[in-house]
PDB file of C-alpha atoms in Angstrom:
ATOM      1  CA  UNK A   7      -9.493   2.597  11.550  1.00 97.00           C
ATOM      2  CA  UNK A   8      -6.159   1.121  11.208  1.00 98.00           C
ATOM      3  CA  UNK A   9      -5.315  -1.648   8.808  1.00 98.00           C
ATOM      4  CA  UNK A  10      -2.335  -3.821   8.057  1.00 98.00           C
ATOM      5  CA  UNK A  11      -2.060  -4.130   4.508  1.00 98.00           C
ATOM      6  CA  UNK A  12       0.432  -6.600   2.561  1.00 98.00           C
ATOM      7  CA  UNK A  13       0.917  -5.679  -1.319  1.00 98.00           C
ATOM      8  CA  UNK A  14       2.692  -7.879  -3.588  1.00 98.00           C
ATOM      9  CA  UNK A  15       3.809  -6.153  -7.366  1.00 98.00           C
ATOM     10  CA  UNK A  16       3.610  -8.491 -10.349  1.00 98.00           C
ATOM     11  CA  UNK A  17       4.668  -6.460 -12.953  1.00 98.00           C
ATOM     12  CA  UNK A  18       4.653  -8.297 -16.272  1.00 97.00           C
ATOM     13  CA  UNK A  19       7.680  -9.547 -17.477  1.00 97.00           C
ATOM     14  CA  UNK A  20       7.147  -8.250 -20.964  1.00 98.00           C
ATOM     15  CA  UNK A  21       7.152  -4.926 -19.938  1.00 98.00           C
ATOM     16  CA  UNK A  22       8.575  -2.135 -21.208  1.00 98.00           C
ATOM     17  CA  UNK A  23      11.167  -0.597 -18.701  1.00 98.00           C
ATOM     18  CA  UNK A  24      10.210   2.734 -19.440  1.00 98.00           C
ATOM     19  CA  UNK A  25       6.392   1.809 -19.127  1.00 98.00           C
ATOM     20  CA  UNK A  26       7.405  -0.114 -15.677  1.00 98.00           C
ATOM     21  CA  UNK A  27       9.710   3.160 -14.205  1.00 98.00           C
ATOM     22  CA  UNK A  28       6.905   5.307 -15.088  1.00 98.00           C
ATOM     23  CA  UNK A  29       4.340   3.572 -13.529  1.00 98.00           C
ATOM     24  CA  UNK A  30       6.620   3.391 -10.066  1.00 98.00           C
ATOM     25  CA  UNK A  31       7.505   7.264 -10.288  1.00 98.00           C
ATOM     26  CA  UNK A  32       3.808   7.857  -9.942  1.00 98.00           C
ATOM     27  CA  UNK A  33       2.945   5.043  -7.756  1.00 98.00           C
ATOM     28  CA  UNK A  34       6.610   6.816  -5.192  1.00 98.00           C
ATOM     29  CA  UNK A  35       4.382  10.518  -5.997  1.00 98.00           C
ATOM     30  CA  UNK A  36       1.307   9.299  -4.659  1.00 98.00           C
ATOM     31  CA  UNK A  37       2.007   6.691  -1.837  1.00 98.00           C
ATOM     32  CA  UNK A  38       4.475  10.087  -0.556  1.00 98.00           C
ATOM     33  CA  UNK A  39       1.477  11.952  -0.690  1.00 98.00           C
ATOM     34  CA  UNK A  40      -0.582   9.468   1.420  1.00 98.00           C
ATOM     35  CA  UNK A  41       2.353   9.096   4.234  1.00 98.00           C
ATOM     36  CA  UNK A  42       2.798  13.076   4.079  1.00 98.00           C
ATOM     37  CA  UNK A  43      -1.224  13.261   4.944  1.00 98.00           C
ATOM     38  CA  UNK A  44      -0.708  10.853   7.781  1.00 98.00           C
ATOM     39  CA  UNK A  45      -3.240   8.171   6.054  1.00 98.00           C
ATOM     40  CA  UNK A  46      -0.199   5.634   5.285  1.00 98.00           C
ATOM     41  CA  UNK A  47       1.616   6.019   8.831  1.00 98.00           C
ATOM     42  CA  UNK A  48       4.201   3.091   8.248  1.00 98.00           C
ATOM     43  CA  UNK A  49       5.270   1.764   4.962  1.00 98.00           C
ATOM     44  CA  UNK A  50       7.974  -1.447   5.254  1.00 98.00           C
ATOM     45  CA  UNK A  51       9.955  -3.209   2.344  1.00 98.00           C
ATOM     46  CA  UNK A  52       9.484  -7.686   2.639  1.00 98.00           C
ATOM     47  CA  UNK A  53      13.300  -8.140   2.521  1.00 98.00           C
ATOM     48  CA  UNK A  54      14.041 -10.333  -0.712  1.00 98.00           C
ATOM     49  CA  UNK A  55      10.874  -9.343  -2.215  1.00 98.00           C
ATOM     50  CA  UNK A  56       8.916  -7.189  -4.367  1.00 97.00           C
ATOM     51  CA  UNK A  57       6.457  -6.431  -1.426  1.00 98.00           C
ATOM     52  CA  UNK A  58       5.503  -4.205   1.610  1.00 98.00           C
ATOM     53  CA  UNK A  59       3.437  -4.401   4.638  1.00 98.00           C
ATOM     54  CA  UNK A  60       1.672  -0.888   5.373  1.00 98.00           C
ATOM     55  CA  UNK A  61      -0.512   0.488   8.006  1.00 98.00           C
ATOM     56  CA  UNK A  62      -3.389   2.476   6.619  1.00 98.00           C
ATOM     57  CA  UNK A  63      -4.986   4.869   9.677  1.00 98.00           C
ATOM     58  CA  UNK A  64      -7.979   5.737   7.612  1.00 98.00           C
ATOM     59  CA  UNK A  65     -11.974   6.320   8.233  1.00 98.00           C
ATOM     60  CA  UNK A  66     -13.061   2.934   7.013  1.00 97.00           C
ATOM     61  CA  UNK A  67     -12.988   0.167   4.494  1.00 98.00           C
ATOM     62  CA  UNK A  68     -14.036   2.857   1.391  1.00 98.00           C
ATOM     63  CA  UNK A  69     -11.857   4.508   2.110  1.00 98.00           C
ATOM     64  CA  UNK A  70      -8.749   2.010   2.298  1.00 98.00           C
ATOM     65  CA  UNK A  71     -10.012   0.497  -0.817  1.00 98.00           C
ATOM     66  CA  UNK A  72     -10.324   3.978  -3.157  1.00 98.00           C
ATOM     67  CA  UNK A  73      -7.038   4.706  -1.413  1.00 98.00           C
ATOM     68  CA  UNK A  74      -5.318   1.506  -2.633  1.00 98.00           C
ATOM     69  CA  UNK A  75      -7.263   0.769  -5.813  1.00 98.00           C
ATOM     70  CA  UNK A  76      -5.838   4.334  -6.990  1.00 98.00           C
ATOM     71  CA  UNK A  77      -2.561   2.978  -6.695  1.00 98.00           C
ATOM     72  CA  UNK A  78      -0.855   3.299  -9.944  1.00 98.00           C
ATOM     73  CA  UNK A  79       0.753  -0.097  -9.435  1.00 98.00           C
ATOM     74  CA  UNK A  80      -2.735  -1.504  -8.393  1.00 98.00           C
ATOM     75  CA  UNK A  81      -3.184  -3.412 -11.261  1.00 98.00           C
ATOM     76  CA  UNK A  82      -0.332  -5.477 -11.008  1.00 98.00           C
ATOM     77  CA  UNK A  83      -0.826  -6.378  -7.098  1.00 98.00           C
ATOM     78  CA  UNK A  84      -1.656  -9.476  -4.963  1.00 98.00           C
ATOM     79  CA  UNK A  85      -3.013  -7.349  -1.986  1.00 98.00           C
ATOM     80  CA  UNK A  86      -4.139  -8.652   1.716  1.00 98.00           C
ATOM     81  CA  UNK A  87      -5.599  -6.810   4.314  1.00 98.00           C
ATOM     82  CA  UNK A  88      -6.242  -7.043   7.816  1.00 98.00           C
ATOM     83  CA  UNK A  89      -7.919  -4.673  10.053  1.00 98.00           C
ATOM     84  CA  UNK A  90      -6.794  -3.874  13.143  1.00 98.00           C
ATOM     85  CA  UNK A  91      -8.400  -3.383  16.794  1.00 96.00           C
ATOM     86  CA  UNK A  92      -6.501  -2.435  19.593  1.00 94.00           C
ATOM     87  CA  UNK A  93      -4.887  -5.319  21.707  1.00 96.00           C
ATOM     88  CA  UNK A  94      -6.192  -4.839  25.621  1.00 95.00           C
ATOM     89  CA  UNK A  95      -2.431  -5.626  26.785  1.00 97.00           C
ATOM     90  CA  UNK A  96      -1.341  -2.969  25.300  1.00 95.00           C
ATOM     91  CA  UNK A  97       0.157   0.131  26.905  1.00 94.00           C
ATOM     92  CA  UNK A  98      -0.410   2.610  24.355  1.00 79.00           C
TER      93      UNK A  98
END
C-alpha cells in the first residue's frame, strides 16, 4: 500500500544541540535504511520548513505506523497521513 505521509519536527527549543544532532544522525541512519529497502520510495524537504512529505510503499497501516513511530525524531512530530489508491486516469 502506498501512503503519502507529511511529518512536521518540533524539536524543543531548550534542547541541547548535541542531544538535537544526535537524535537527527540516527533519525538520517534509519530513514536511509528505509529508502535503501525500497519501503520509503520518495522523501521531499517543505521548502522554508522543518518538514517533508514521503511516500511509504509498505504492506499496510502496521506496518507504516511501527515504521514511523520508530522514528528517532518521532517524538517530536506533527505527522499526517494519507493513503493512496491508484487514480483510474492514470497511465502508469
Amino acid at each position: 500500500m502506498l501512503y503519502l505521509v507529511r511529518m512536521d519536527v518540533r524539536l524543543p527549543a531548550d534542547m541541547p544541540p548535541a542531544q538535537a544532532a544526535e537524535i537527527k544522525s540516527r533519525e538520517k541512519a534509519y530513514s536511509q535504511s528505509l529508502q535503501r529497502d525500497g519501503r520509503w520510495p520518495h522523501l521531499w524537504r517543505v521548502a522554508g520548513e522543518y518538514a517533508n512529505y514521503s511516500v511509504f510503499d509498505v504492506e499496510g497501516h502496521d506496518e507504516l505506523h511501527e515504521l514511523l513511530s520508530s522514528l528517532p525524531l518521532f517524538p517530536y512530530m506533527d505527522i499526517d497521513v494519507t493513503p493512496l489508491a491508484r487514480h483510474p486516469s492514470a497511465i502508469a
